[in-house]
PDB file of N, CA, C and O in Angstrom:
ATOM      1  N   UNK Y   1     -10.962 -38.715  68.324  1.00 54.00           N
ATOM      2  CA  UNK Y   1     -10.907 -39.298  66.985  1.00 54.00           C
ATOM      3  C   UNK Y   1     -12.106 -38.792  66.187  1.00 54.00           C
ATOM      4  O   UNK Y   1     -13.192 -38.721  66.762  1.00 54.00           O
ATOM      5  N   UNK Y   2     -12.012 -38.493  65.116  1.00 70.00           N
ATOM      6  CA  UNK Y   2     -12.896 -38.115  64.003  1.00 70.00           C
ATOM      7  C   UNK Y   2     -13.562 -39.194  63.592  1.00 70.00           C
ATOM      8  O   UNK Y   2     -13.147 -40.352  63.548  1.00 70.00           O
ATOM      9  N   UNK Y   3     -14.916 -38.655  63.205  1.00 68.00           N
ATOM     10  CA  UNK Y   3     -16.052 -39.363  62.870  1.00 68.00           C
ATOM     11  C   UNK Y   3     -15.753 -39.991  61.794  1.00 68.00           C
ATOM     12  O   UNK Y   3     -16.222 -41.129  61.803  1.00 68.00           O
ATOM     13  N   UNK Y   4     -14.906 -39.619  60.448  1.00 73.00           N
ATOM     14  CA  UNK Y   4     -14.473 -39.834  59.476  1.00 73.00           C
ATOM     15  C   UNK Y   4     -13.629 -41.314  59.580  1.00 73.00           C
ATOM     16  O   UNK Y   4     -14.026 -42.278  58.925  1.00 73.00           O
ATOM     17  N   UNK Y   5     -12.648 -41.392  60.300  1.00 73.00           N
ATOM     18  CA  UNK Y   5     -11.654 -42.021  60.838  1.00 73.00           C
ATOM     19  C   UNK Y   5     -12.717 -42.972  61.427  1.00 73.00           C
ATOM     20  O   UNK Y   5     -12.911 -43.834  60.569  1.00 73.00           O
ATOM     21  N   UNK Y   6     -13.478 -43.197  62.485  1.00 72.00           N
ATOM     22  CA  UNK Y   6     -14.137 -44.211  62.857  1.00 72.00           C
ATOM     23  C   UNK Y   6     -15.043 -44.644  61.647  1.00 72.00           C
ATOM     24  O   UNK Y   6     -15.663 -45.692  61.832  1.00 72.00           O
ATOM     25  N   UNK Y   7     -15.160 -44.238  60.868  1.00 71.00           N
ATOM     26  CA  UNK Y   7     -16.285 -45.067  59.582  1.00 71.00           C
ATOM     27  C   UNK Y   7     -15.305 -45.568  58.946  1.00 71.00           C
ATOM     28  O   UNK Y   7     -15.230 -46.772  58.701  1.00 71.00           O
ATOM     29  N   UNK Y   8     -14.365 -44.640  58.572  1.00 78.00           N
ATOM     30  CA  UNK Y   8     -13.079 -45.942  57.847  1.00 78.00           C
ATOM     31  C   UNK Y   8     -12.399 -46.676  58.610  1.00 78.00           C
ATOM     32  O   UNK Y   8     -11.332 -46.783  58.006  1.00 78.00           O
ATOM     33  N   UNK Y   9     -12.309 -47.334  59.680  1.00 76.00           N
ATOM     34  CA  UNK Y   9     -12.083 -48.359  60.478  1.00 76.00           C
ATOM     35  C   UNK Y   9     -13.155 -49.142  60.605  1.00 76.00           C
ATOM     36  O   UNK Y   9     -12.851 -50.307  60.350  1.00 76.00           O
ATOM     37  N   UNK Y  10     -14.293 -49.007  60.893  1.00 76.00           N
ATOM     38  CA  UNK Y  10     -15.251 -49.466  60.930  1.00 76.00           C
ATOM     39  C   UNK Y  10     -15.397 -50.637  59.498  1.00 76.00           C
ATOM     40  O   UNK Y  10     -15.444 -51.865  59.567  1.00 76.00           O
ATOM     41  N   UNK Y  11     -15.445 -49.753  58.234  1.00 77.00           N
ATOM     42  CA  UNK Y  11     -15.248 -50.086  57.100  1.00 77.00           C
ATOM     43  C   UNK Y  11     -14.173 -51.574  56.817  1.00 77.00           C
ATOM     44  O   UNK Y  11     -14.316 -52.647  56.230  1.00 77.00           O
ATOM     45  N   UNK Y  12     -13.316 -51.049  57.433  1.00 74.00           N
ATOM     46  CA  UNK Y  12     -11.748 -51.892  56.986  1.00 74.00           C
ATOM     47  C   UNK Y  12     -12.214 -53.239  57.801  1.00 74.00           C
ATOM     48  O   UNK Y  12     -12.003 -54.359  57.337  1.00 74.00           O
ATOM     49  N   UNK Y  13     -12.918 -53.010  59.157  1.00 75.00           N
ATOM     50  CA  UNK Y  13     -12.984 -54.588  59.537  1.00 75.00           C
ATOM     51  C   UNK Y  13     -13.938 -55.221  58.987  1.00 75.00           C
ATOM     52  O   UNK Y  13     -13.884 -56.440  58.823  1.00 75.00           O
ATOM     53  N   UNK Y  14     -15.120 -54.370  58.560  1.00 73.00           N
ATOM     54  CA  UNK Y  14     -16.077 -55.257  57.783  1.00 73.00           C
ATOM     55  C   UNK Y  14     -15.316 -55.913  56.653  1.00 73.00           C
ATOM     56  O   UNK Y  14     -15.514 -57.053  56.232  1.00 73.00           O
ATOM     57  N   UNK Y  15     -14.524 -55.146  56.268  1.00 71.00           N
ATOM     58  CA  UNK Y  15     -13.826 -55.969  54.398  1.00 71.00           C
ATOM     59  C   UNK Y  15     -12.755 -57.166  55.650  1.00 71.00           C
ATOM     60  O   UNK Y  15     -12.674 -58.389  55.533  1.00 71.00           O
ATOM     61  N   UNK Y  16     -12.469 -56.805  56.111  1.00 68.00           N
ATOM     62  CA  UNK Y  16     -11.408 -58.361  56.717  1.00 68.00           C
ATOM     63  C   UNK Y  16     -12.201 -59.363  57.363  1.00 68.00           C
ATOM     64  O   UNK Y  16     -11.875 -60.550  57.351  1.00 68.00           O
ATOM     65  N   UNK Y  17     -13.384 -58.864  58.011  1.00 66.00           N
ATOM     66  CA  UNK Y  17     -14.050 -59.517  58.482  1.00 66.00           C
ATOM     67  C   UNK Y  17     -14.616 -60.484  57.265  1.00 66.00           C
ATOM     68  O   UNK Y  17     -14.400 -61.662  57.546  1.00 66.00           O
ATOM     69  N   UNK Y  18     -15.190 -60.340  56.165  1.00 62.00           N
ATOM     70  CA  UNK Y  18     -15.707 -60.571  54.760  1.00 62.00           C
ATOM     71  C   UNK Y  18     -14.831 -61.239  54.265  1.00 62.00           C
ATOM     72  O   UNK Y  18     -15.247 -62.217  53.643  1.00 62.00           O
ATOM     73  N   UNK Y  19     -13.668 -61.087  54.296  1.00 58.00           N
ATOM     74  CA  UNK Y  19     -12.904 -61.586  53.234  1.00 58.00           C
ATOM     75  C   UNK Y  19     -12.470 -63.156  54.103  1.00 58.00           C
ATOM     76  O   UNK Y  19     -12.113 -64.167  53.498  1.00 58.00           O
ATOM     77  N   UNK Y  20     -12.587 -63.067  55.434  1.00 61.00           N
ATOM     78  CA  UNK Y  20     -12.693 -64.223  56.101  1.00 61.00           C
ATOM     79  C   UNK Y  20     -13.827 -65.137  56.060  1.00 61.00           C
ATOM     80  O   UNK Y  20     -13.695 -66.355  55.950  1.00 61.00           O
ATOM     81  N   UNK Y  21     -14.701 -64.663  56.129  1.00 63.00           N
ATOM     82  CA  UNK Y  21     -15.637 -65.574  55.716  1.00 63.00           C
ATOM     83  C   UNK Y  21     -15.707 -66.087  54.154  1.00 63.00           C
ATOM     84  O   UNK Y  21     -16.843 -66.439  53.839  1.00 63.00           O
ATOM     85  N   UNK Y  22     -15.015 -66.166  53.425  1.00 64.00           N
ATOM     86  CA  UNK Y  22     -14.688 -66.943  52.733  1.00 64.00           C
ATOM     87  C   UNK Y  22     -15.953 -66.145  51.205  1.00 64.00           C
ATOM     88  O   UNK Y  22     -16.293 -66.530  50.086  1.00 64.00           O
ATOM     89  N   UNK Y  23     -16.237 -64.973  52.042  1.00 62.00           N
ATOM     90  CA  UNK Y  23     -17.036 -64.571  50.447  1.00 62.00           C
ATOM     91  C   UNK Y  23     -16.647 -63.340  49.749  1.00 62.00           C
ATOM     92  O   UNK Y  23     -17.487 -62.712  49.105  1.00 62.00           O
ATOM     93  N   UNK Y  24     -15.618 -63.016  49.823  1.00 65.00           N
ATOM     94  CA  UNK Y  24     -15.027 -61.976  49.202  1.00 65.00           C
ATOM     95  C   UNK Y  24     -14.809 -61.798  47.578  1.00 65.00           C
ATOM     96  O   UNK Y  24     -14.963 -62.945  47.158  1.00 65.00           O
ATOM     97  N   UNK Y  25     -14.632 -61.262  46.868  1.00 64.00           N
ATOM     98  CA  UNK Y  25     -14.113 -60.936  45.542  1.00 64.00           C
ATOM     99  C   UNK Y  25     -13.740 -62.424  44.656  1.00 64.00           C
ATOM    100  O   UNK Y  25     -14.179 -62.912  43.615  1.00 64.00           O
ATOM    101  N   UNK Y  26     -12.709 -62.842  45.651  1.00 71.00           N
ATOM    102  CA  UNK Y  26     -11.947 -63.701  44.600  1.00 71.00           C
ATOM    103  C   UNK Y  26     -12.420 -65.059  45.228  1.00 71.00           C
ATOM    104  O   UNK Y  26     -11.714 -65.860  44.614  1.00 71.00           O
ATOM    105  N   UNK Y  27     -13.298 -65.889  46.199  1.00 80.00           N
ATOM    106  CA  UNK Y  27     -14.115 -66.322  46.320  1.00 80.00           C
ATOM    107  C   UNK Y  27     -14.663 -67.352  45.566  1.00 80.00           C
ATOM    108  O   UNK Y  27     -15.365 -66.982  44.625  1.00 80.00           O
ATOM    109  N   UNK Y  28     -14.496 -68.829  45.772  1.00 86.00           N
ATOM    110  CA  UNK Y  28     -14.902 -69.556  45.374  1.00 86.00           C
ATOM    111  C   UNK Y  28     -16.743 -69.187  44.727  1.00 86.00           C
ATOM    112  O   UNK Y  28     -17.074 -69.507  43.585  1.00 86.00           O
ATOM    113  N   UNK Y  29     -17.347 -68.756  45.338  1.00 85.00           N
ATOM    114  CA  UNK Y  29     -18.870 -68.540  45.256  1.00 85.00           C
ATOM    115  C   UNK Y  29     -18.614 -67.328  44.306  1.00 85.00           C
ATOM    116  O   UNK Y  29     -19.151 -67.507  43.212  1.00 85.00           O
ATOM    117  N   UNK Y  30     -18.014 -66.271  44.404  1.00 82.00           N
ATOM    118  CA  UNK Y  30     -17.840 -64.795  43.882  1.00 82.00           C
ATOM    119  C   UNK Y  30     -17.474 -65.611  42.203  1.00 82.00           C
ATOM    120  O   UNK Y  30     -18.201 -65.365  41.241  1.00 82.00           O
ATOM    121  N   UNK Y  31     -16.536 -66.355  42.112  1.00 85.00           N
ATOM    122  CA  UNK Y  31     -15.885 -66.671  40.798  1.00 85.00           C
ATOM    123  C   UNK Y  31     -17.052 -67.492  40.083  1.00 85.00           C
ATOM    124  O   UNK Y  31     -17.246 -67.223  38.897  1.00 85.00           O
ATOM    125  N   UNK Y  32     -17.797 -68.404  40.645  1.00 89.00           N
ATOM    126  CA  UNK Y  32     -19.023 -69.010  39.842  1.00 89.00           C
ATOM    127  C   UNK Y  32     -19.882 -68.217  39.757  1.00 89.00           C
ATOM    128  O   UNK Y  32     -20.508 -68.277  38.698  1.00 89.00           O
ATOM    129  N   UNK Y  33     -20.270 -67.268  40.640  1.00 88.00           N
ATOM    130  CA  UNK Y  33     -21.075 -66.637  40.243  1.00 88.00           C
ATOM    131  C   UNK Y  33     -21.070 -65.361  38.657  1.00 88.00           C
ATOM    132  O   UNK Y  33     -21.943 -65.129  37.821  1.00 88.00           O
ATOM    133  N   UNK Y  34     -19.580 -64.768  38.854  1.00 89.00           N
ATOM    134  CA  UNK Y  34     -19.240 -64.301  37.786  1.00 89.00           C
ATOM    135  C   UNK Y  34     -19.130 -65.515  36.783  1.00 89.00           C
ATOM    136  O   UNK Y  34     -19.851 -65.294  35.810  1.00 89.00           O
ATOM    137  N   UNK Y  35     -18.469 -66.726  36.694  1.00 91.00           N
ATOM    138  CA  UNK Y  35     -18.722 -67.319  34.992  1.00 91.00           C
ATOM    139  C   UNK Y  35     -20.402 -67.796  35.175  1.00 91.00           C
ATOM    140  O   UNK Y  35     -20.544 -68.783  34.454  1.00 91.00           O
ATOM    141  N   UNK Y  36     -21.321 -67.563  35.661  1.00 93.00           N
ATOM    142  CA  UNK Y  36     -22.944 -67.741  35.806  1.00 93.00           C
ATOM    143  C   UNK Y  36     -23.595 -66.547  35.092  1.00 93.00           C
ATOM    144  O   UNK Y  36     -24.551 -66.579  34.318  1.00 93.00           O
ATOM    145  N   UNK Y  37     -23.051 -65.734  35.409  1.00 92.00           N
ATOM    146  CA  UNK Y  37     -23.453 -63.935  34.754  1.00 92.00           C
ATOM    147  C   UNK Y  37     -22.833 -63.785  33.280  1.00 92.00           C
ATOM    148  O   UNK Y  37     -23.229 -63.279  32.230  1.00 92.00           O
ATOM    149  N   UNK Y  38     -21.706 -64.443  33.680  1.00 92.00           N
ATOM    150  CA  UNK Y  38     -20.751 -64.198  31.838  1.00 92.00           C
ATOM    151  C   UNK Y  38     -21.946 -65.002  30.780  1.00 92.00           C
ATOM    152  O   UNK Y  38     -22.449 -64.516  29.767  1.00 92.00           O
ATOM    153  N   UNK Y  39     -22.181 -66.249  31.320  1.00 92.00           N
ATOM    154  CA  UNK Y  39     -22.477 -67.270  30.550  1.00 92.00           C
ATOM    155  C   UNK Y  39     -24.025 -66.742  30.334  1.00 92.00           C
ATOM    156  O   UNK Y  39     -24.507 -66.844  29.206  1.00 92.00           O
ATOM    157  N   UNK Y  40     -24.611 -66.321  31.137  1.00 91.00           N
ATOM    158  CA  UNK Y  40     -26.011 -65.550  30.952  1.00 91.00           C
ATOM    159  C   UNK Y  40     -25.953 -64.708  29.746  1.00 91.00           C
ATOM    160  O   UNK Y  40     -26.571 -64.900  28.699  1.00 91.00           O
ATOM    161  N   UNK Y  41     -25.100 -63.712  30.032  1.00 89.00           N
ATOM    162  CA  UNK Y  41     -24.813 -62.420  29.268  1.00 89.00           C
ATOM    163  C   UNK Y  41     -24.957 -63.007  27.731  1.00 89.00           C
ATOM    164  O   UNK Y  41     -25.812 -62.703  26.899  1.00 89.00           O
ATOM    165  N   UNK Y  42     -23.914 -63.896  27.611  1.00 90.00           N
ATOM    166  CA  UNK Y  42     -23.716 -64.966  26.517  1.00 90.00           C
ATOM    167  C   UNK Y  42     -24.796 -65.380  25.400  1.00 90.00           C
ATOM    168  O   UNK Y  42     -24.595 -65.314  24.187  1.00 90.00           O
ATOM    169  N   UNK Y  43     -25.892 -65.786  25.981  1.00 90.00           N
ATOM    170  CA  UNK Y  43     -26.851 -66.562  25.577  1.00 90.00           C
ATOM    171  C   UNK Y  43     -28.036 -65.166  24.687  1.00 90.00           C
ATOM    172  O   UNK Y  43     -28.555 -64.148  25.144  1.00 90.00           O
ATOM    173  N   UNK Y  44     -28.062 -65.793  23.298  1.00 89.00           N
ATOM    174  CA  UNK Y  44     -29.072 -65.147  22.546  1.00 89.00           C
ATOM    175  C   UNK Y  44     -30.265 -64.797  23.391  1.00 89.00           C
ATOM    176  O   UNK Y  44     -30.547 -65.332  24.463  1.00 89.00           O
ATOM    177  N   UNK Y  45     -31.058 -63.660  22.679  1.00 89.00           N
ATOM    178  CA  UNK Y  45     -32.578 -63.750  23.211  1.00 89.00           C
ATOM    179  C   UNK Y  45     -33.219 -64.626  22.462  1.00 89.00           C
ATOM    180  O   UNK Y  45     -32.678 -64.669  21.357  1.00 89.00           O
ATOM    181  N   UNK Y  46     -34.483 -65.637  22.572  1.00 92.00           N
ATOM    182  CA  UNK Y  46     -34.992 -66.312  21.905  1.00 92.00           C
ATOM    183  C   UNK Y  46     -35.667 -65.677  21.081  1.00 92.00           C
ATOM    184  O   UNK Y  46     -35.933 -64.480  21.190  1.00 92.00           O
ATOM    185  N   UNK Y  47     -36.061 -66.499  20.056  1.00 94.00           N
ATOM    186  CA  UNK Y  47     -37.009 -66.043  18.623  1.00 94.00           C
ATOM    187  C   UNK Y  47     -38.196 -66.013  18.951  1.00 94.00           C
ATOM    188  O   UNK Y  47     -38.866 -65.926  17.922  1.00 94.00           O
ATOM    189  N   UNK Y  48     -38.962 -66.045  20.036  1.00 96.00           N
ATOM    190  CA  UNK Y  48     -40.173 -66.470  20.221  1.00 96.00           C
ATOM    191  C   UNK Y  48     -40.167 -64.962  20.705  1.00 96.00           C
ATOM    192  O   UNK Y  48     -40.474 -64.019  19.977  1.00 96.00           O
ATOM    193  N   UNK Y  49     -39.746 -64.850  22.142  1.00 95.00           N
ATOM    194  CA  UNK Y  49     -39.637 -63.469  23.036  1.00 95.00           C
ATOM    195  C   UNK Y  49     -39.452 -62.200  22.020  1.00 95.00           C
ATOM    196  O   UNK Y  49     -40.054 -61.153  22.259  1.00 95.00           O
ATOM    197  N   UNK Y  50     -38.397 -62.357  20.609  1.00 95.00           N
ATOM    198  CA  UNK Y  50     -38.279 -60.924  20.105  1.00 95.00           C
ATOM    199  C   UNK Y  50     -39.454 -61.033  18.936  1.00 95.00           C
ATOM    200  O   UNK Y  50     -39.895 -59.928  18.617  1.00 95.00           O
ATOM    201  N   UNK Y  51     -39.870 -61.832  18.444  1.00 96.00           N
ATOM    202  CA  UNK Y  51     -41.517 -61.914  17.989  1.00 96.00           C
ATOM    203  C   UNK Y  51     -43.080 -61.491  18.635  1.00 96.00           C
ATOM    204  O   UNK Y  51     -44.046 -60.967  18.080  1.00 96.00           O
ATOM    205  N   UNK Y  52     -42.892 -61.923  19.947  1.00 97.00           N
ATOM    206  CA  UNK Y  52     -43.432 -61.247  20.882  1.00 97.00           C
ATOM    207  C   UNK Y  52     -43.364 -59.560  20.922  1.00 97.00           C
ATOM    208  O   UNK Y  52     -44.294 -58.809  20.629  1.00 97.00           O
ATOM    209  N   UNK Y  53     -42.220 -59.229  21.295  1.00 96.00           N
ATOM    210  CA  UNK Y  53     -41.687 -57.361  21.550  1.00 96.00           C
ATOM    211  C   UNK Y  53     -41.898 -56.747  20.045  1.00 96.00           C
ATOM    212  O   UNK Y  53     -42.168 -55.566  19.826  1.00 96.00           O
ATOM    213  N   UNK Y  54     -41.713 -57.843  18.966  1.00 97.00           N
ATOM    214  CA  UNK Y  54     -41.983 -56.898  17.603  1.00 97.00           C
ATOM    215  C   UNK Y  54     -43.510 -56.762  17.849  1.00 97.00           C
ATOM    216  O   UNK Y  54     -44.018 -55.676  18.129  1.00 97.00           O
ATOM    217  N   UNK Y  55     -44.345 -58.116  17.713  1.00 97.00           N
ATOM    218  CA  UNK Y  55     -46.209 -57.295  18.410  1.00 97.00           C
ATOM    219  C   UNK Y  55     -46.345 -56.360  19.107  1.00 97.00           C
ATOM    220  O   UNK Y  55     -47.185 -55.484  18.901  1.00 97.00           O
ATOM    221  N   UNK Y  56     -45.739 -56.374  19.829  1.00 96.00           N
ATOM    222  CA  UNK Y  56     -46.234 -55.594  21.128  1.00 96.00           C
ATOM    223  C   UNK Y  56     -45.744 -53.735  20.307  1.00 96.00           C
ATOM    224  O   UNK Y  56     -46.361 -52.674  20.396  1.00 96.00           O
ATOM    225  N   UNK Y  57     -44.670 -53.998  19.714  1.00 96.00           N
ATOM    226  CA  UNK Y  57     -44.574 -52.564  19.374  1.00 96.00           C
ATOM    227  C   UNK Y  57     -45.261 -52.123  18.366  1.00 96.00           C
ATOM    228  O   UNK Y  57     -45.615 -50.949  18.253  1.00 96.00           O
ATOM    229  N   UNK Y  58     -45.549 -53.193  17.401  1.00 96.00           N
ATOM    230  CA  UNK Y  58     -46.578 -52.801  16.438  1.00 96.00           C
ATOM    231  C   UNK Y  58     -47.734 -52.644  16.730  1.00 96.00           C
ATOM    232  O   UNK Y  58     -48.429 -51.846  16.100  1.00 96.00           O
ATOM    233  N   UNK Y  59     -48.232 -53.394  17.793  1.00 95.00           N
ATOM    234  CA  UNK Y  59     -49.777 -52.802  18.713  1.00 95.00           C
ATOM    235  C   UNK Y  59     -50.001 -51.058  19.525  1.00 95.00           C
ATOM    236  O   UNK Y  59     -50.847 -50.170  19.637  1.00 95.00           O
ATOM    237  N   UNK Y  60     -48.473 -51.421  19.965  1.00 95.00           N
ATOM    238  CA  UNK Y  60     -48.500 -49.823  20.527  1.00 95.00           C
ATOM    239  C   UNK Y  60     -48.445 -48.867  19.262  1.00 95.00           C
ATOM    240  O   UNK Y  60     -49.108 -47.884  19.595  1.00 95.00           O
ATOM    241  N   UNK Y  61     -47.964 -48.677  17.940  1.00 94.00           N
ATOM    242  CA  UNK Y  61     -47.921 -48.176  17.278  1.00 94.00           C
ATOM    243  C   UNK Y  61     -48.661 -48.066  16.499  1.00 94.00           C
ATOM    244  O   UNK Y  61     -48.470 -47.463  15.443  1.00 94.00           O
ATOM    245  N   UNK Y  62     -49.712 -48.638  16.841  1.00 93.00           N
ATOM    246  CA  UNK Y  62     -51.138 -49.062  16.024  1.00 93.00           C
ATOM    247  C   UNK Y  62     -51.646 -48.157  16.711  1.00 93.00           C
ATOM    248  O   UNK Y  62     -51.866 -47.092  16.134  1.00 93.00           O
ATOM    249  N   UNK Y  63     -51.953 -48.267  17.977  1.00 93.00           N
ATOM    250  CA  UNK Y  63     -52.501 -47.313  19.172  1.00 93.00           C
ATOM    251  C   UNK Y  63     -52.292 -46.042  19.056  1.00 93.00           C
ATOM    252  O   UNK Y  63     -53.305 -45.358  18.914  1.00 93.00           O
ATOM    253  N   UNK Y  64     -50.802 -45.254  19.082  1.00 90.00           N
ATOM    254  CA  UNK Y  64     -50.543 -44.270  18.995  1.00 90.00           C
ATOM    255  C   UNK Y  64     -51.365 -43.684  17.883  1.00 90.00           C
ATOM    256  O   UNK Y  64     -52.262 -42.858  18.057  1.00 90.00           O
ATOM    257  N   UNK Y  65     -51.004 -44.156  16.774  1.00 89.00           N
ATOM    258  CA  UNK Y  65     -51.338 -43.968  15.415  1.00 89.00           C
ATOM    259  C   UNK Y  65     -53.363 -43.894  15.139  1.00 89.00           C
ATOM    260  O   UNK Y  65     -54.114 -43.300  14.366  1.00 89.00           O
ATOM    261  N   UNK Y  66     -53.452 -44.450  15.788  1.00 87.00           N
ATOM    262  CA  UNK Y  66     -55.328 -44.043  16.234  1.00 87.00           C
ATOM    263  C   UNK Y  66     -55.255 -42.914  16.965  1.00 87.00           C
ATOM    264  O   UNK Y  66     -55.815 -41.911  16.520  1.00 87.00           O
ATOM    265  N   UNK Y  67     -54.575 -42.855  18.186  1.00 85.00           N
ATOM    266  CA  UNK Y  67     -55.071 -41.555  19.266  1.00 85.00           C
ATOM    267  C   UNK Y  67     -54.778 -40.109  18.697  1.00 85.00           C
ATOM    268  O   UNK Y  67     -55.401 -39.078  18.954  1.00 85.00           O
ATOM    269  N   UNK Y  68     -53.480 -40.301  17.707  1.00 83.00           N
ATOM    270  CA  UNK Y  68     -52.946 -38.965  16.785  1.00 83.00           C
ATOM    271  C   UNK Y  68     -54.247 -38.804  16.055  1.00 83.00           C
ATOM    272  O   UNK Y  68     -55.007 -37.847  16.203  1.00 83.00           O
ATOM    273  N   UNK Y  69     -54.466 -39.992  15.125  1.00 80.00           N
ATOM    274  CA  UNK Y  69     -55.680 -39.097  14.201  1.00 80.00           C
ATOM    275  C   UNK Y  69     -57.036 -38.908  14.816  1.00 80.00           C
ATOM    276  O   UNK Y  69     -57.934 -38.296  14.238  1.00 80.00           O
ATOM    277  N   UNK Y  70     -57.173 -39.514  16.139  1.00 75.00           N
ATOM    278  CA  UNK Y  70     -58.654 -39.058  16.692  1.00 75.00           C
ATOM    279  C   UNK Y  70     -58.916 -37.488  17.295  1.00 75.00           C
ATOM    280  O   UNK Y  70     -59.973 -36.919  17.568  1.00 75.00           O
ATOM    281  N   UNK Y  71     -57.480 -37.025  17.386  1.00 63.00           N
ATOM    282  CA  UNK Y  71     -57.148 -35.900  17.744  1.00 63.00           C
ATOM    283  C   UNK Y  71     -57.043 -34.793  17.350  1.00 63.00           C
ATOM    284  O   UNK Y  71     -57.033 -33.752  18.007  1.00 63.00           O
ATOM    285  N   UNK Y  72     -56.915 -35.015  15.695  1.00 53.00           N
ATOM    286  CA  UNK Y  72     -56.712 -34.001  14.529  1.00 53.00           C
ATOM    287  C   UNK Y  72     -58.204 -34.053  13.920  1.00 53.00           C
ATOM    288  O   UNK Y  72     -58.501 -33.256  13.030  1.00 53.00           O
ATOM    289  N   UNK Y  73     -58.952 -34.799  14.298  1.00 54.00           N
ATOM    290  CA  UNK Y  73     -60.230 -34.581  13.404  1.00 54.00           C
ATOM    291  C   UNK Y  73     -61.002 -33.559  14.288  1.00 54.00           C
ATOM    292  O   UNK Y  73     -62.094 -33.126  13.920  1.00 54.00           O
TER     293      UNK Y  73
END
């Protein structure tokens, strides 16, 4: 038997084996966990956090904007 052939058998009982234990795809745990991720996905970024990232880029761009002209003089 080919090496090939024993990894895809090998393969196939892990997925039956899996799907018996009760955590497979369609999965009570698998299905909350997907509407947990949807509902994440969902949710705005806060106003505080993208006030934050606007500083932070205007600091870095402050920065840049010094190291360019310390460079040209």
């Amino acid at each position: 038997m080919k090496k090939e052939n024993l990894v895809t058998q090998q393969r196939v009982r892990m997925q039956a084996e899996r799907a018996e234990d009760g955590l497979g795809p369609t999965s009570d745990i698998g299905s909350r966990l997907r509407a947990l991720y949807g509902a994440v996905q969902d949710e705005g970024v806060p106003d505080q956090l993208l006030d934050l990232l606007e500083k932070l880029d205007n600091a870095e761009q402050a920065q840049s904007d010094k190291s360019s002209n310390r460079g040209g003089e």
